Amino acid sequence: MHIEFCGYSFHTEGFYSSFKTGMGGYLFRLQTEGTCEVVVRGEHILIEKGDLLLVKPEDEYEILIAEGQNSGDYHLLFSGTWMDDWWNQSPKPTTVRVDLDDEFLSLWRFIISEFRRPDMEKNDALTNHLLRALCLSLERTITERSPGFKRPYVVTRMMRYIEEHAIEQTFTIDHVATCANLSVSRSVHLFKDYVGKTMIAYAQQVRLSAAIDQMTYTNQTLETIAYNCGFGAYSYFHRVFKKHYGVAPGEYRRKDS
């Protein structure tokens, strides 16, 4: 794949831009601050923080930022046969709401960093992998936000939060509810209804998986692993681990070595 341009923009004054004859590539534009208005194929769309705009090469595109209106965005224009295949394999919405988390934004920053390197230092293979990762991550978001998906997106958002934060010592159910903009009681019931287990049980699953990895690939003590993976005291880790796997952590580690 080939990048035509990419970067970050922040506007505090009026701004207008248009591509009337096709851009020769696919445009991704992620609103990170403020709002703006875009026109795609004659349709006026208000773009708010967290909205990702997707424009294919033949689409006409305009962006309008009014005087006194703040607007920040990551933008990326690129092309290639892999991208053509990815775009055509399933319908793509003009806009999709994404979570502005570190996982997603780090891909954009990494792509921008690679694009800005001097030609002699650029790694085309790495850039291609990053672009594909961005598209595949977006594909998952589109699927999870579709009306026919097996669970509401807010539940998926809670699952992702737990997967990212379960091993932290400060992790609580309150934090999960806050990330979903729900009350604790509502988030607890909704999660159990669609996932089939409690948030704590799901968090324990994530912690145990992390513990298994550290037991297999590091020489850290079991006490250190218990702390690193969010269990706190080793006695608690021992109890949860043995209940789940039927053996104590030490015995599991010896058998696996």
Coordinates of C-alpha atoms in Angstrom, one line a residue:
M1 CA 0.0 0.0 0.0
H2 CA 1.1 3.6 -0.6
I3 CA 0.4 6.6 1.6
E4 CA -0.3 9.9 -0.2
F5 CA -0.4 11.9 3.0
C6 CA -1.1 11.5 6.7
G7 CA -0.8 13.6 9.8
Y8 CA -2.7 15.6 12.5
S9 CA -4.5 18.9 12.2
F10 CA -6.0 21.3 14.7
H11 CA -8.0 24.2 13.4
T12 CA -9.1 27.2 15.5
E13 CA -10.1 29.4 12.6
G14 CA -12.4 28.9 9.6
F15 CA -11.3 26.3 7.2
Y16 CA -12.6 24.8 3.9
S17 CA -11.2 22.1 1.7
S18 CA -12.6 20.0 -1.1
F19 CA -11.8 17.2 -3.4
K20 CA -14.1 17.4 -6.4
T21 CA -12.4 15.0 -8.9
G22 CA -11.5 12.0 -6.7
M23 CA -8.6 11.8 -4.4
G24 CA -6.8 8.8 -5.9
G25 CA -7.0 7.0 -2.6
Y26 CA -9.0 6.1 0.5
L27 CA -9.4 8.8 3.1
F28 CA -9.7 8.0 6.8
R29 CA -10.3 11.0 9.0
L30 CA -10.7 10.6 12.8
Q31 CA -12.2 13.5 14.8
T32 CA -10.3 13.8 18.1
E33 CA -11.3 17.3 19.2
G34 CA -14.3 19.5 18.6
T35 CA -16.6 19.2 15.7
C36 CA -16.8 20.0 12.0
E37 CA -19.1 19.5 9.0
V38 CA -18.3 17.3 6.0
V39 CA -20.1 16.8 2.7
V40 CA -19.8 13.4 1.1
R41 CA -21.7 12.6 -2.2
G42 CA -23.8 15.7 -1.5
E43 CA -24.8 14.6 2.0
H44 CA -24.0 17.0 4.9
I45 CA -22.7 15.2 8.0
L46 CA -21.9 16.6 11.4
I47 CA -18.7 15.1 12.6
E48 CA -18.1 14.9 16.4
K49 CA -15.3 13.7 18.6
G50 CA -14.8 10.0 18.1
D51 CA -16.3 9.9 14.6
L52 CA -14.2 8.2 11.9
L53 CA -15.0 9.2 8.3
L54 CA -14.3 6.8 5.5
V55 CA -14.3 8.1 1.9
K56 CA -13.5 5.9 -1.1
P57 CA -11.5 7.3 -4.1
E58 CA -14.5 8.2 -6.4
D59 CA -16.4 10.1 -3.7
E60 CA -16.6 13.9 -3.7
Y61 CA -15.6 15.2 -0.3
E62 CA -15.7 18.6 1.4
I63 CA -14.9 19.7 4.9
L64 CA -16.2 22.9 6.5
I65 CA -15.0 24.4 9.8
A66 CA -16.7 27.6 10.9
E67 CA -15.0 30.6 12.3
G68 CA -14.4 30.2 16.1
Q69 CA -15.0 26.5 15.8
N70 CA -12.2 24.2 17.1
S71 CA -11.5 20.9 15.3
G72 CA -8.8 18.4 15.6
D73 CA -8.3 15.3 13.5
Y74 CA -5.9 12.5 12.4
H75 CA -6.1 12.0 8.7
L76 CA -4.8 9.4 6.3
L77 CA -5.0 9.1 2.5
F78 CA -3.6 5.8 1.0
S79 CA -4.2 3.3 -1.7
G80 CA -3.2 -0.2 -2.8
T81 CA -4.6 -3.5 -4.0
W82 CA -4.9 -4.9 -0.5
M83 CA -6.9 -1.9 0.5
D84 CA -9.2 -2.4 -2.6
D85 CA -9.8 -6.0 -1.6
W86 CA -10.5 -5.0 2.0
W87 CA -12.9 -2.2 1.1
N88 CA -14.9 -4.4 -1.3
Q89 CA -15.2 -7.5 0.9
S90 CA -18.0 -5.9 3.0
P91 CA -20.1 -2.7 3.1
K92 CA -18.4 0.2 4.7
P93 CA -20.3 3.0 6.5
T94 CA -19.5 6.7 5.7
T95 CA -18.9 7.3 9.5
V96 CA -18.4 5.0 12.4
R97 CA -18.0 5.9 16.1
V98 CA -14.8 4.6 17.6
D99 CA -13.3 4.6 21.1
L100 CA -10.4 7.1 21.3
D101 CA -8.2 4.7 23.4
D102 CA -4.5 4.2 23.3
E103 CA -4.7 1.0 21.3
F104 CA -6.4 2.7 18.4
L105 CA -4.6 6.0 18.5
S106 CA -1.2 4.5 18.8
L107 CA -1.6 2.9 15.4
W108 CA -2.3 6.3 13.9
R109 CA 0.7 7.8 15.7
F110 CA 3.0 5.0 14.6
I111 CA 1.9 5.3 10.9
I112 CA 2.5 9.1 11.0
S113 CA 5.9 8.6 12.6
E114 CA 6.9 6.1 9.8
F115 CA 5.5 8.4 7.1
R116 CA 7.6 11.3 8.4
R117 CA 10.9 9.4 8.4
P118 CA 13.5 10.2 5.7
D119 CA 13.1 8.0 2.7
M120 CA 16.3 6.1 3.4
E121 CA 14.9 5.1 6.9
K122 CA 11.4 4.2 5.9
N123 CA 10.3 0.6 6.3
D124 CA 7.6 -0.2 3.7
A125 CA 6.9 -3.6 5.2
L126 CA 6.3 -2.2 8.6
T127 CA 4.0 0.6 7.2
N128 CA 2.0 -2.0 5.3
H129 CA 1.5 -4.1 8.4
L130 CA 0.4 -1.0 10.4
L131 CA -2.1 0.1 7.8
R132 CA -3.5 -3.4 7.7
A133 CA -3.8 -3.5 11.5
L134 CA -5.6 -0.2 11.4
C135 CA -8.1 -1.5 8.8
L136 CA -8.7 -4.8 10.6
S137 CA -9.2 -3.0 13.9
L138 CA -11.7 -0.8 12.2
E139 CA -13.4 -3.8 10.7
R140 CA -13.9 -5.3 14.1
T141 CA -15.4 -2.0 15.4
I142 CA -17.8 -1.8 12.4
T143 CA -18.9 -5.3 13.1
E144 CA -19.3 -4.8 16.8
R145 CA -21.4 -1.6 16.3
S146 CA -23.7 -3.2 13.6
P147 CA -27.4 -3.6 14.7
G148 CA -27.3 -7.3 14.2
F149 CA -24.3 -8.0 16.4
K150 CA -24.8 -10.5 19.2
R151 CA -24.4 -8.0 22.0
P152 CA -24.7 -4.2 22.5
Y153 CA -21.6 -2.3 21.8
V154 CA -21.6 -0.9 25.4
V155 CA -21.0 -4.5 26.6
T156 CA -18.1 -5.0 24.2
R157 CA -16.7 -1.7 25.4
M158 CA -16.8 -3.0 29.0
M159 CA -15.2 -6.3 27.9
R160 CA -12.4 -4.3 26.2
Y161 CA -11.9 -2.2 29.3
I162 CA -11.6 -5.2 31.5
E163 CA -9.1 -6.9 29.1
E164 CA -6.9 -3.8 29.2
H165 CA -7.1 -3.0 32.9
A166 CA -7.9 -6.2 34.8
I167 CA -4.3 -6.7 35.9
E168 CA -3.9 -3.2 37.4
Q169 CA -4.0 -3.0 41.2
T170 CA -6.5 -0.1 41.0
F171 CA -9.0 -2.0 38.8
T172 CA -12.6 -1.8 40.1
I173 CA -16.1 -2.5 38.8
D174 CA -16.8 1.2 39.3
H175 CA -14.2 2.0 36.6
V176 CA -15.9 -0.4 34.2
A177 CA -19.2 1.2 34.7
T178 CA -17.7 4.7 34.3
C179 CA -16.1 3.8 31.0
A180 CA -19.6 2.6 29.8
N181 CA -21.4 5.7 31.1
L182 CA -23.7 3.4 33.1
S183 CA -24.6 2.9 36.8
V184 CA -22.8 0.1 38.5
S185 CA -26.0 -1.9 38.9
R186 CA -27.0 -1.5 35.3
S187 CA -23.5 -2.4 34.0
V188 CA -23.3 -5.4 36.2
H189 CA -26.7 -6.8 35.0
L190 CA -26.1 -6.0 31.4
F191 CA -22.6 -7.6 31.4
K192 CA -23.9 -10.8 33.0
D193 CA -26.9 -11.1 30.7
Y194 CA -24.8 -10.9 27.5
V195 CA -21.4 -12.4 28.5
G196 CA -22.8 -15.1 30.8
K197 CA -20.4 -14.4 33.6
T198 CA -19.8 -11.6 36.1
M199 CA -17.3 -8.8 35.5
I200 CA -15.1 -10.2 38.3
A201 CA -15.1 -13.7 36.8
Y202 CA -14.2 -12.2 33.4
A203 CA -11.4 -10.1 35.0
Q204 CA -10.1 -13.3 36.8
Q205 CA -10.0 -15.0 33.4
V206 CA -7.8 -12.2 32.0
R207 CA -5.6 -12.2 35.1
L208 CA -5.1 -16.0 35.0
S209 CA -4.2 -15.9 31.3
A210 CA -1.6 -13.2 32.1
A211 CA -0.3 -15.2 35.0
I212 CA 0.1 -18.3 32.8
D213 CA 2.2 -16.3 30.3
Q214 CA 4.5 -15.0 33.0
M215 CA 4.9 -18.4 34.6
T216 CA 5.8 -19.9 31.2
Y217 CA 8.1 -17.2 29.8
T218 CA 9.7 -15.5 32.8
N219 CA 11.6 -16.6 35.9
Q220 CA 9.7 -14.3 38.2
T221 CA 8.6 -15.7 41.5
L222 CA 5.0 -16.7 41.9
E223 CA 4.5 -14.0 44.5
T224 CA 5.7 -11.3 42.0
I225 CA 3.5 -12.8 39.3
A226 CA 0.5 -12.7 41.6
Y227 CA 1.1 -9.0 42.2
N228 CA 1.8 -8.2 38.5
C229 CA -1.4 -9.8 37.3
G230 CA -3.7 -8.0 39.7
F231 CA -4.2 -10.7 42.4
G232 CA -2.4 -8.8 45.1
A233 CA -1.6 -11.5 47.8
Y234 CA -0.2 -14.8 46.6
S235 CA -2.6 -16.7 48.9
Y236 CA -5.5 -15.3 46.8
F237 CA -3.8 -16.1 43.6
H238 CA -3.1 -19.7 44.8
R239 CA -6.8 -20.1 45.7
V240 CA -8.2 -18.8 42.4
F241 CA -5.6 -20.6 40.3
K242 CA -6.2 -24.0 42.0
K243 CA -9.9 -23.7 41.7
H244 CA -9.7 -23.0 38.0
Y245 CA -6.9 -25.4 36.9
G246 CA -7.2 -28.1 39.6
V247 CA -3.5 -27.7 40.6
A248 CA -1.5 -25.2 42.6
P249 CA 0.5 -22.6 40.6
G250 CA 3.8 -24.1 41.6
E251 CA 2.8 -27.6 40.5
Y252 CA 1.5 -26.2 37.2
R253 CA 4.8 -24.4 36.6
R254 CA 6.8 -27.6 37.3
K255 CA 4.7 -29.7 34.9
D256 CA 5.0 -27.0 32.1
S257 CA 8.8 -26.6 32.4

